[in-house]
XYZ file of C-alpha atoms in Angstrom:
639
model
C -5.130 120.082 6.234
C -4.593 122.058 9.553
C -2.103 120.805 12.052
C -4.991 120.057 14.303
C -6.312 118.115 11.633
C -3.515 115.663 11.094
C -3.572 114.953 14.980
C -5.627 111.873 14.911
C -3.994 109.913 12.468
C -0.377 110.603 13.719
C -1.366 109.462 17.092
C -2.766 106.530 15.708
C 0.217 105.726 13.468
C 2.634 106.559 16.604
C 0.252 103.885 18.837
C 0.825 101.394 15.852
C 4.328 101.635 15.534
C 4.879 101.373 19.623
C 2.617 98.537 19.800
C 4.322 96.523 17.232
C 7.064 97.632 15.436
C 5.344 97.903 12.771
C 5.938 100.873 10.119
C 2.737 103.176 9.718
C 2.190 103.615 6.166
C 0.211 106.666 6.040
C -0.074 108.920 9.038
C 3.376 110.281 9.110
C 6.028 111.118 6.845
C 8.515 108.676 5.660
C 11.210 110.756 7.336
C 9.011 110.709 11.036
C 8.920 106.972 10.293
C 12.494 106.144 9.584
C 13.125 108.520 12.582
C 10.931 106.489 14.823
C 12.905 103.354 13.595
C 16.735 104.701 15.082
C 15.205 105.338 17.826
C 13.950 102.327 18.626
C 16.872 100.458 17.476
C 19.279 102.725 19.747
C 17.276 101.486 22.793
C 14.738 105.196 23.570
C 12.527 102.787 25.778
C 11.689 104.578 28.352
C 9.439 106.939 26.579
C 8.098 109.105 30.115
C 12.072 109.723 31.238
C 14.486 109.718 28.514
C 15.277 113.452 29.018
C 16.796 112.958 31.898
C 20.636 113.135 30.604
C 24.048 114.950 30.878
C 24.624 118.179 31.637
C 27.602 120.317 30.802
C 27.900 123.583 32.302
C 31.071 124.791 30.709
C 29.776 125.935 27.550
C 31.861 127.266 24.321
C 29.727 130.364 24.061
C 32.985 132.639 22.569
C 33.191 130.348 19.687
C 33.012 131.260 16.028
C 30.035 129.052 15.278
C 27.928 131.024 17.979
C 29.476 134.735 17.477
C 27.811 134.087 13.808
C 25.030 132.756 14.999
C 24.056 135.539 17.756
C 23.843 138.221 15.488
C 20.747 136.434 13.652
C 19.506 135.186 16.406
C 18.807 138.804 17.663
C 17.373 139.732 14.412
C 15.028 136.555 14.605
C 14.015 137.099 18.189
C 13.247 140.944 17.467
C 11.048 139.624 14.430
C 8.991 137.097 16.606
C 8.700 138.889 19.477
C 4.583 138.719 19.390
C 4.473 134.928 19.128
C 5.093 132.021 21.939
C 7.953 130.538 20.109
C 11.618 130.138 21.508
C 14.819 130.289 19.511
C 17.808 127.526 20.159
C 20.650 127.182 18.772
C 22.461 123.632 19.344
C 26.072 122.736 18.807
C 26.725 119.693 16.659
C 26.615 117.141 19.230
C 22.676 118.143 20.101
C 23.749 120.330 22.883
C 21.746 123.201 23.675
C 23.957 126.353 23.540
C 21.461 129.547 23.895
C 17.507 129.381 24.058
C 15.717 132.779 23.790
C 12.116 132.936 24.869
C 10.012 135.457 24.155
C 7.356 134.382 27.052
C 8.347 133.369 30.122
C 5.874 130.537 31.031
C 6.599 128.936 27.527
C 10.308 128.911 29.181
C 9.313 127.203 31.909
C 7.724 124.500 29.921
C 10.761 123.733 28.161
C 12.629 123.852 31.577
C 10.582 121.094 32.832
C 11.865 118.988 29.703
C 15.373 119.796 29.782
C 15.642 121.451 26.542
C 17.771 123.855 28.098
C 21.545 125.019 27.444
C 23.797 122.400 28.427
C 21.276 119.522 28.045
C 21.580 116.905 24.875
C 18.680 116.712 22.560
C 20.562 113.974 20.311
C 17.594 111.207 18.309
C 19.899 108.092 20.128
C 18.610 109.396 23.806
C 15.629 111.844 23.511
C 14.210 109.985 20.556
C 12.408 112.074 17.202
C 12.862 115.744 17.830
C 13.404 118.908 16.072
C 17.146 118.895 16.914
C 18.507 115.332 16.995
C 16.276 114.220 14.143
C 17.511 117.153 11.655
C 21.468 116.266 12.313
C 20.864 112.359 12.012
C 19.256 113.246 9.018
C 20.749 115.955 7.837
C 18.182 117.804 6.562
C 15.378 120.500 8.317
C 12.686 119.128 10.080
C 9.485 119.806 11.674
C 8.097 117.941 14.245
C 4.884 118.432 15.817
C 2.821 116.809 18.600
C 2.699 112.973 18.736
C 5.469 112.791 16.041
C 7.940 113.233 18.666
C 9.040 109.471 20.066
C 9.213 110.329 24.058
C 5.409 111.173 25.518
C 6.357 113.746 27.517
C 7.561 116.191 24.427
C 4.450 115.291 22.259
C 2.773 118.465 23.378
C 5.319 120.902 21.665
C 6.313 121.816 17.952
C 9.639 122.471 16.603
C 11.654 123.260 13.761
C 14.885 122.495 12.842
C 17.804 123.294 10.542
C 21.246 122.169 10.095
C 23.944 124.936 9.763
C 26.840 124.069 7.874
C 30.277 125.579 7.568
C 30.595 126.791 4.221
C 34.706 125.732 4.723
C 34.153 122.510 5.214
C 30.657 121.076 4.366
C 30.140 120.187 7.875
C 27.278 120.030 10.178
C 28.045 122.140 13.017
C 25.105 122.765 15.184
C 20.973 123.468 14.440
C 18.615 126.474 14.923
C 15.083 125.675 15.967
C 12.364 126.740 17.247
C 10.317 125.746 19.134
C 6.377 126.296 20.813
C 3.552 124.454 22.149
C 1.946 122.033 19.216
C -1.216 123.960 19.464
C 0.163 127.013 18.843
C 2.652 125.356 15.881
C 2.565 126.727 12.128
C 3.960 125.450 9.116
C 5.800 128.469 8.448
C 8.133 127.989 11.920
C 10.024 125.377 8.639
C 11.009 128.228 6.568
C 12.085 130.107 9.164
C 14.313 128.306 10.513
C 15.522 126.739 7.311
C 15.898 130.807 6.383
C 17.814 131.904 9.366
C 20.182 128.601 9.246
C 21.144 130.009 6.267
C 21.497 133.484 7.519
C 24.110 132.061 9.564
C 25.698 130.018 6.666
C 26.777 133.452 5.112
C 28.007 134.709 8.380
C 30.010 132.014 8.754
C 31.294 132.421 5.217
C 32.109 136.184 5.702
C 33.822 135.825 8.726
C 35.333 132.742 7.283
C 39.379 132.658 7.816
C 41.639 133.652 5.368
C 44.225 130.740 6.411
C 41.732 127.862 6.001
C 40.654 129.099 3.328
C 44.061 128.768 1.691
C 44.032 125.440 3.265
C 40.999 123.989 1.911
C 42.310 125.580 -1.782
C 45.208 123.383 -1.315
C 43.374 120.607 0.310
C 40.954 120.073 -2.742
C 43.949 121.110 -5.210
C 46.161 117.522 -3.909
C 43.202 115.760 -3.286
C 42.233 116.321 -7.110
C 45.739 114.939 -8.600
C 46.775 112.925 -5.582
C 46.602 109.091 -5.743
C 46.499 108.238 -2.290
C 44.857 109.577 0.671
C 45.052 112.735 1.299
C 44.152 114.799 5.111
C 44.980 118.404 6.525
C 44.828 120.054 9.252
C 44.631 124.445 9.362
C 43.367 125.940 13.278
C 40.924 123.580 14.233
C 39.909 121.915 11.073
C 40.659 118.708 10.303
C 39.985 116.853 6.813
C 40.290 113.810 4.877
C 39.235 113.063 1.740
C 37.190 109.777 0.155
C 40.066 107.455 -0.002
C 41.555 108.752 3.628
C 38.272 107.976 4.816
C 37.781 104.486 2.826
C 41.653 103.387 3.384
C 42.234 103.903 6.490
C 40.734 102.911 9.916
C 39.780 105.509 12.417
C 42.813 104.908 14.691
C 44.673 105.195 12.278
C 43.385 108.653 11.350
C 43.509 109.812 14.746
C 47.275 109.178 14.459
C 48.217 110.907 11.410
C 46.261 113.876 13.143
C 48.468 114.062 16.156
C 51.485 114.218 13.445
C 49.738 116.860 11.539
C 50.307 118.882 14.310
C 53.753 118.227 14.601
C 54.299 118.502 11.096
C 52.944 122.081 10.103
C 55.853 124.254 8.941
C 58.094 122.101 8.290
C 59.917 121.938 4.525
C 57.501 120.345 1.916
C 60.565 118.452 0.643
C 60.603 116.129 3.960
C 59.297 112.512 3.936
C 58.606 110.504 6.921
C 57.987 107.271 7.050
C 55.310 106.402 10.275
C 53.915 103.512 11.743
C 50.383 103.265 12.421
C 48.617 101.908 15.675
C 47.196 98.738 13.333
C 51.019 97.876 12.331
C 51.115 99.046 8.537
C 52.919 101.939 7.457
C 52.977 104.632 5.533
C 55.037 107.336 4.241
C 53.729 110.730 4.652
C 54.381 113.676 2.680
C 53.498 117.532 4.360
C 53.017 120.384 2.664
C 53.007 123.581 4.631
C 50.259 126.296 3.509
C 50.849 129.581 4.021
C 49.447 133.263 3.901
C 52.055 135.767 3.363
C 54.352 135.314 6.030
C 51.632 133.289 8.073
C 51.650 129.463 8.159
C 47.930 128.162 7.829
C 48.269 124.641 8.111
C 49.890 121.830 6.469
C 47.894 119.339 4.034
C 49.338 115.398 4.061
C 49.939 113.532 1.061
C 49.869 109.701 2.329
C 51.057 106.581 0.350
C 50.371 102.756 2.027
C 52.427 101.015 -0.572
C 55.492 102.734 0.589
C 58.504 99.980 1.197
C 58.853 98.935 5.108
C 60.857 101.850 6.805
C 63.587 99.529 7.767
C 64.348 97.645 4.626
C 68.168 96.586 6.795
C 65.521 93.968 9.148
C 63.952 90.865 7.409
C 60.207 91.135 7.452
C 59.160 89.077 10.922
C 56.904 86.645 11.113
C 54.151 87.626 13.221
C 53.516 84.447 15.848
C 51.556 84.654 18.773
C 52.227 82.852 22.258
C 49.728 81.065 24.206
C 51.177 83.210 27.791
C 50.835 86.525 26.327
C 47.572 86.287 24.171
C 45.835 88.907 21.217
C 45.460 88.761 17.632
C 46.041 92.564 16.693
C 48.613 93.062 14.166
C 50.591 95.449 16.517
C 50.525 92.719 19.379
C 51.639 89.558 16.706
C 54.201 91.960 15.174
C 55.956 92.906 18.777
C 55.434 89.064 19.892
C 57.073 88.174 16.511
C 59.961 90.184 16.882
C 60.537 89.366 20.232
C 60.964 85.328 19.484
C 63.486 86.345 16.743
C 65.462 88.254 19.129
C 65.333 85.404 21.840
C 66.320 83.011 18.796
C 69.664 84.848 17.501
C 70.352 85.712 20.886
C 70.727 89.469 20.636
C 70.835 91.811 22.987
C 67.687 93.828 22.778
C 65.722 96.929 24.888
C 62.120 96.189 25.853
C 59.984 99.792 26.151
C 56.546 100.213 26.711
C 54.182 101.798 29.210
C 54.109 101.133 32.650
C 51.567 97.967 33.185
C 52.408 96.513 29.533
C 53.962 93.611 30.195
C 57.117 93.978 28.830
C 58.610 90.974 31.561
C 55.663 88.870 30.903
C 56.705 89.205 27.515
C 60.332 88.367 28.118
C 59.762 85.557 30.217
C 57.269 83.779 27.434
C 59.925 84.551 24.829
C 62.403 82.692 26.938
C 60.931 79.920 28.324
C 59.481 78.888 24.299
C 62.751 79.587 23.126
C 65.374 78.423 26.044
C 63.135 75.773 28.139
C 65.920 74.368 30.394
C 68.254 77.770 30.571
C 67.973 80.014 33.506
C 66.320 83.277 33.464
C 68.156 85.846 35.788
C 66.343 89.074 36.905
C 67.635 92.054 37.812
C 65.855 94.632 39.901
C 67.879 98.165 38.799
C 66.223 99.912 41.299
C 67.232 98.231 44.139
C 70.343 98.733 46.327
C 73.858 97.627 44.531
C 71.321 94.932 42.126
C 74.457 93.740 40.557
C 76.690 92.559 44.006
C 75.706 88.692 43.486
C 75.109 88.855 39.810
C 78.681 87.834 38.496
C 78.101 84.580 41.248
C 74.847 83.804 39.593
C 75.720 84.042 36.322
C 78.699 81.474 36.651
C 76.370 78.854 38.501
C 73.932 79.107 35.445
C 74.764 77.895 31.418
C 73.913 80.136 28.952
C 71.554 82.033 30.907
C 68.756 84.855 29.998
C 69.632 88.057 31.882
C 67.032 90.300 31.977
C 67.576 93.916 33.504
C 64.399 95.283 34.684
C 63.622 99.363 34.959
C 67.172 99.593 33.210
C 66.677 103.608 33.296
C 65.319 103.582 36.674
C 68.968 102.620 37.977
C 69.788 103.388 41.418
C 73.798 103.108 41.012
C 76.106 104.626 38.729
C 75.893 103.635 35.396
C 79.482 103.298 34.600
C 79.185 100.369 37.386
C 76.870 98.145 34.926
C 78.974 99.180 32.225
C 81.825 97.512 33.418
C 79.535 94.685 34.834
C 78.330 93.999 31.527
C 82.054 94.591 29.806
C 83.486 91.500 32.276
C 80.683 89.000 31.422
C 81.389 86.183 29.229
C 78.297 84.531 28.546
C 76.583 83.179 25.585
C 73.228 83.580 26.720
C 70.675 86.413 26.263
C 70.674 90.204 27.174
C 67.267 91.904 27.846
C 66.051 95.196 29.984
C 63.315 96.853 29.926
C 62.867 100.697 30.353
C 60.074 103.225 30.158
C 59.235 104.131 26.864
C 60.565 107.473 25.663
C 57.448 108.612 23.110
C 55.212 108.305 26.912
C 57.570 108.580 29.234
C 56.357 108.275 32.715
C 53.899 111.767 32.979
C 51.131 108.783 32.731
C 48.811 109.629 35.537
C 48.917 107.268 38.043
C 45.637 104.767 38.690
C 43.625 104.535 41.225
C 42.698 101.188 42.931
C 40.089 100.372 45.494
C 39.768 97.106 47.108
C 36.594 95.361 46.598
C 34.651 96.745 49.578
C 35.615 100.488 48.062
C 38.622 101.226 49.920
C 41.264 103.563 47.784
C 44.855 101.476 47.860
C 47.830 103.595 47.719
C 48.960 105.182 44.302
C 52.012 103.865 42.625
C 53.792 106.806 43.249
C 52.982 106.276 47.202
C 54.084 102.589 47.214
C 57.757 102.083 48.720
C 60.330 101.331 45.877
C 60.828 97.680 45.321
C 64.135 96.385 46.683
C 66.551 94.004 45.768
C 65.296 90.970 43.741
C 62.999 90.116 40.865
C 60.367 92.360 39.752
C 56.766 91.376 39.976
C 55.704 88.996 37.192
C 53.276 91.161 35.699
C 55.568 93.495 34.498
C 54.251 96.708 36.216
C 56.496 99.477 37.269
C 55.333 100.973 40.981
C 57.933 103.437 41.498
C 59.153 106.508 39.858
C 63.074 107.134 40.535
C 64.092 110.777 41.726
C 65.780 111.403 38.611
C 62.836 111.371 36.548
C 60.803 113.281 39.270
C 63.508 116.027 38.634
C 63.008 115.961 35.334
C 66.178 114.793 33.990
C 66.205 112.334 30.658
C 67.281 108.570 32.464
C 67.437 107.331 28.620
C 70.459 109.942 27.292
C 72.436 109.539 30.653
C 72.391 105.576 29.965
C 74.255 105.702 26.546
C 77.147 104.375 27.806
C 74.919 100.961 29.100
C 73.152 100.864 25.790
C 75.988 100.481 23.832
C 75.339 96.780 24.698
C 72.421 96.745 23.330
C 71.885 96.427 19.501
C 68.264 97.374 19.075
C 65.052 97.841 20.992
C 61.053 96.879 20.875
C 58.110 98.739 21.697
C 55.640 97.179 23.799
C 52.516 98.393 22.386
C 49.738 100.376 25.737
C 46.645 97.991 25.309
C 44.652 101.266 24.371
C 46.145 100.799 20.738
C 45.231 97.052 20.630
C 41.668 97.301 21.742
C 40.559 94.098 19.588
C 42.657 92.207 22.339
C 40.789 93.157 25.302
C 38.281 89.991 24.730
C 41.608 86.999 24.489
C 43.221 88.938 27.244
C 40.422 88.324 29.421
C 39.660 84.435 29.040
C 43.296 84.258 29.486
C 43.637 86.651 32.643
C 40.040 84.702 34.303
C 42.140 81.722 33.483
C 44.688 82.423 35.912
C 43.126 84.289 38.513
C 40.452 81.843 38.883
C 42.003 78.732 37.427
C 39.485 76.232 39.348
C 36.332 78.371 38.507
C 34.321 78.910 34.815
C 33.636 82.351 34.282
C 32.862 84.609 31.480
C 31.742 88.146 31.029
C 28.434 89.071 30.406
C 28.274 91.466 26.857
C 27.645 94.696 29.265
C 30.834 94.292 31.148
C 32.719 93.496 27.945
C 31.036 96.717 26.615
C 32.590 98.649 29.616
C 36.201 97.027 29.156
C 36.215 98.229 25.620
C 34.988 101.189 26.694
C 38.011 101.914 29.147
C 40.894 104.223 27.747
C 43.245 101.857 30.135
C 45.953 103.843 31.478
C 47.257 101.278 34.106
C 47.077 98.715 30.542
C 47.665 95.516 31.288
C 48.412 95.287 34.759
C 45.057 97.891 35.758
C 42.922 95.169 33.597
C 43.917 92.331 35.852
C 43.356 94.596 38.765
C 39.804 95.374 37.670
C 38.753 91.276 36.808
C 40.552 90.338 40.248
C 38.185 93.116 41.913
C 35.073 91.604 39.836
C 35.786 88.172 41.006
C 36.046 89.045 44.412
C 32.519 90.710 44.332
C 30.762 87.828 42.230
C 31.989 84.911 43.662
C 29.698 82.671 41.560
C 28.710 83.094 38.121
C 29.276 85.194 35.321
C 30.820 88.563 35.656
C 28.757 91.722 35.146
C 29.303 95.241 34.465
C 28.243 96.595 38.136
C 31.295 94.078 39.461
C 34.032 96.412 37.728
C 35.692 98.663 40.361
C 34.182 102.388 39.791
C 37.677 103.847 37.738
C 36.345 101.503 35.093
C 33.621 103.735 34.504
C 35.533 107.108 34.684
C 38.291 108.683 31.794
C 41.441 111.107 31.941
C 41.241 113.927 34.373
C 43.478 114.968 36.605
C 44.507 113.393 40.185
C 41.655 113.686 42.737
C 42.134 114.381 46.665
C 40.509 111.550 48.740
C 37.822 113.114 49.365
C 36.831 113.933 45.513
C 37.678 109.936 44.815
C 35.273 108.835 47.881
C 32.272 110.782 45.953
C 32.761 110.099 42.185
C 32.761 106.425 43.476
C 29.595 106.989 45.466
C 28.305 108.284 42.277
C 29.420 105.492 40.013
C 27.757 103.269 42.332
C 24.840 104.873 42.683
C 24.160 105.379 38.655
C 24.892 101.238 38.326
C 22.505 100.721 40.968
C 20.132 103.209 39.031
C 20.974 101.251 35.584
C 22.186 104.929 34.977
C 18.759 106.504 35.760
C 20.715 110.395 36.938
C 17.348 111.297 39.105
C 17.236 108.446 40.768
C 21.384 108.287 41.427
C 21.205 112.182 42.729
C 18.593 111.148 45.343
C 20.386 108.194 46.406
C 23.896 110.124 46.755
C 21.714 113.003 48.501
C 22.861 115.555 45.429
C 20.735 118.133 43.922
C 20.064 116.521 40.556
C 21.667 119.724 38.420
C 25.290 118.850 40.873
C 25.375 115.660 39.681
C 25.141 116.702 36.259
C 28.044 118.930 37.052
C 30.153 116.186 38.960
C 29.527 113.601 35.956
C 30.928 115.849 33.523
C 34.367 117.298 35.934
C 34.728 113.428 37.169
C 34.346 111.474 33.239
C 32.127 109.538 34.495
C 30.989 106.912 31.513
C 27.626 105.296 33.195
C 25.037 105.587 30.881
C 21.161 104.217 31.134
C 22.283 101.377 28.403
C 24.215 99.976 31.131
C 22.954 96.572 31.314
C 24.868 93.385 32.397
């Protein structure tokens, strides 16, 4: 039957299937069908306007993948250069990378549909098509007319092929091509399927030498190793079946960064790590090389290893009502925080600035010590420590807690002999920065409810003399640290007091959290009011990488509450740097317009044409600004 031929029934079965949900069981291939069905279920509604997505300009055009790919490419477009069909070549995330054209109006066609470089074709926002349909399945495709989900692609044709990296099995991008459905012929499918290969055995003749040698080895331990098994040579990062069953993503991620730390070191060294979920593991590296050359370094990883400090008694994990969350990390730190506070010794508190590590403190003393005193001292302030012998003697066994202990504004040996002349009985706490993300953490930006930016913490005035604030949040850097000098090694004299140390845990690593910390933080910002979240704005907050942790969180629900005075919070109350990730520190002018264009794309429900007419951008700019800003708003925004 001729493509023309098959029209009618595909329309009809594509008609059928909108209508009601209903699977067509004739009229289209099972693998249009079940394409059809994810897109549906990842919410492709809008059938007349779901091209309209990201843009990234700053392409990777110099990569491997595409050097491979170009040379066929040429060859192909030389081949067709009498027919209306147009060669693209997609990275593995569906974006476009190069599209050749061998007639210019058929160019403009495609323009008008955004299959253009730097636009995503992905099947979870444009729907069935030749590119996002053949890496969710995995397999070449060809899509023609009213197979396509979205109406306004159903009058072109295209093919599709996965590439793979011979190295690694992995999909990294798709050729295509592409032409109007009337023009369409089944053999577009072998050719594509013929040059993806073409570019297969480019990418395996060009293929590096070093991971290569890696892979050998990789394959070689996975083979006769018992446990999981991961390595990491350039670029290229693996794990094999029992990695990828064992252990959670997070905790993958991890044992990444270490990779990197670990490559060429001996193969006789065993570390002992603790993941982000609280278990541990003992990893074993093995450095590959090439000649002379290191390649990489493959991990051999056991999770029945013995507890790295085998000295400590294991500690119960117990939660507290006044500093809430369920993640193992968060029970462990909670749990060995109470055991402290119950033998009474003197312990470091580090963490992140916005952690809590004084909330933390104070629950720990009050459950353990309910009619003691708890002392605070400010180390940043003026001579902190003039009234503190005084104090100390008025109060029985008393919890002294020394806040920003390496921020200290007087000479250490001062404290030293401060701390040498007390007789007390009670408790001996201070917090610092922690040393593995020492204070480089860029510093958040807060805008009042009606939009206006409030001072960055490194513009605020140092805190003087007196308690910190109860929420635990550093706002001031001390002059040592912007100099660059280490506060922790020129304190060794003051820690010598101290007889171990816990690290607060940044509430990026205990996501599953987010939800407890919320009820708790509505709780007591709006203690007379019942308020929830609505599932979008809980979507956002797990969304959020959370620099500020803690401390930005309660920031961002005080700022909802203030905008939504009555009822249940939604995502559009969140101030606008919940919708934004990383980057670096913007002038006031760049902050004023990537909140005027969160705004806008919440008050679009994420629609980008309708949020670049409402800003007054061209729509291509605030493609550009999305992508240099990380802004996060997408059309699923709803809530």
């Amino acid at each position: 039957m001729s493509l023309t031929g098959r029209s009618i029934p595909v329309v009809r079965a594509r008609e059928t299937f909108l209508s009601s949900g209903d699977v067509p069981v004739d009229g289209v291939s099972g693998l249009v069908s079940a394409s059809w069905q994810r897109s549906l279920a990842a919410g492709v509604s809008d059938l007349t306007n779901v091209l309209d997505r990201g843009y990234v300009a700053d392409l990777d055009l110099r990569s491997r993948f595409v050097q491979c790919a170009l040379p066929v490419i040429d060859r192909l477009e030389a081949e067709l250069s009498d027919l209306a069909v147009s060669i693209a070549l997609t990275d593995r995330n569906s974006r476009v990378l190069i599209r050749r054209d061998n007639q210019r109006l058929l160019g403009g066609r495609f323009d008008t549909v955004f299959f253009a470089p730097g636009f995503n074709y992905s099947e979870d926002d444009v729907g069935t098509n030749g590119v996002g349909t053949a890496l969710a399945s995995g397999k070449a495709v060809f899509i023609t007319g009213h197979e396509h989900f979205a109406e306004n692609i159903t009058v072109f044709a295209c093919a599709g092929a996965p590439i793979r990296d011979p190295l690694t099995g992995l999909i990294q991008g798709v050729l295509d091509l592409s032409c109007l459905a009337k023009d369409a012929s089944p053999f577009m499918h072998s050719l594509a399927q013929q040059a993806a290969r073409n570019i297969e055995i480019e990418l395996r003749v060009s293929g590096s030498v070093h991971q290569q040698a890696v892979l050998e080895r990789f394959l070689r331990v996975s083979r006769t190793g018992r446990g999981p098994v991961m390595s990491l040579g350039g670029d290229v990062f693996m794990s094999d079946t029992r990695a990828n069953q064992q252990l959670l993503p997070q905790e993958k991620a991890y044992l990444r960064e270490i990779a990197t730390g670990l490559t060429g070191l001996r193969d006789s060294m065993v570390l002992d790590v603790e993941l982000p979920t609280g278990r541990t593991a003992r990893v074993r590296p093995e450095t590959v090389t090439v000649g002379a050359e290191i390649a990489g370094v493959v991990l051999r990883v056991d999770l029945t290893a013995p507890e790295p400090r085998p000295r400590r008694a294991a500690v119960k994990a117990v939660g507290m009502p006044e500093v809430p969350g369920n993640s193992t990390s968060w029970r462990r730190v909670t749990g060995e925080i109470l055991e402290a506070a119950s033998t009474s010794t003197p312990m470091v508190v580090t963490g992140e600035s916005g952690t809590g590590k004084l909330t933390l403190i104070t629950a720990a003393h009050r459950r353990t010590f309910p009619t003691r005193s708890l002392v605070i001292v400010d180390c940043r302030g003026e001579n902190p420590f003039a009234h503190l012998p005084a104090t100390l003697a008025a109060a029985r066994q008393p919890t002294l807690v020394l806040a920003h202990l390496d921020e200290l504004s007087t000479d250490q040996a001062d404290l030293d002999r401060t701390l040498e002349s007390l007789s007390t009985d009670g408790w001996l706490v201070a917090t610092m920065a922690n040393p593995n993300s020492e204070g480089a953490l860029p510093d958040i930006e807060r805008l009042t409810p009606d939009g206006e930016r409030l001072p960055l913490d490194s513009e605020r005035e140092p805190l003087g003399e007196g308690p910190v604030p109860p929420d635990g949040h550093d706002h001031a850097r001390s002059s040592r640290r912007a100099c660059g000098r280490d506060p922790h090694s020129e304190l060794e004299v003051v820690l010598r007091h101290f007889a171990g140390s816990i690290s607060v845990p940044p509430l990026r690593h205990r996501l599953d959290d987010v939800p407890q910390l919320v009820s708790h933080l509505l709780g007591a910002l709006a203690p007379r009011r019942t308020v929830a979240c609505t599932p979008g704005m809980l979507r956002v907050l797990l969304g959020h990488d959370w620099p500020g942790n803690v401390a930005e969180l309660r920031d961002a629900l005080r700022t909802a509450l203030t905008r939504r005075p009555v009822g249940d919070l939604r995502a559009e109350d969140l101030p606008e740097t919940c919708f934004v990730s990383g980057g670096r520190r913007l002038t006031p002018i760049e902050a004023a317009e990537r909140t005027a264009i969160v705004r806008a794309l919440i008050q679009t429900g994420g629609n980008r044409r309708d949020a670049a007419e409402l800003v007054g951008i061209a729509r291509s700019s605030l493609y550009r600004k999305i992508q240099a800003y990380g802004i996060r708003v997408g059309q699923k925004l709803t809530g």
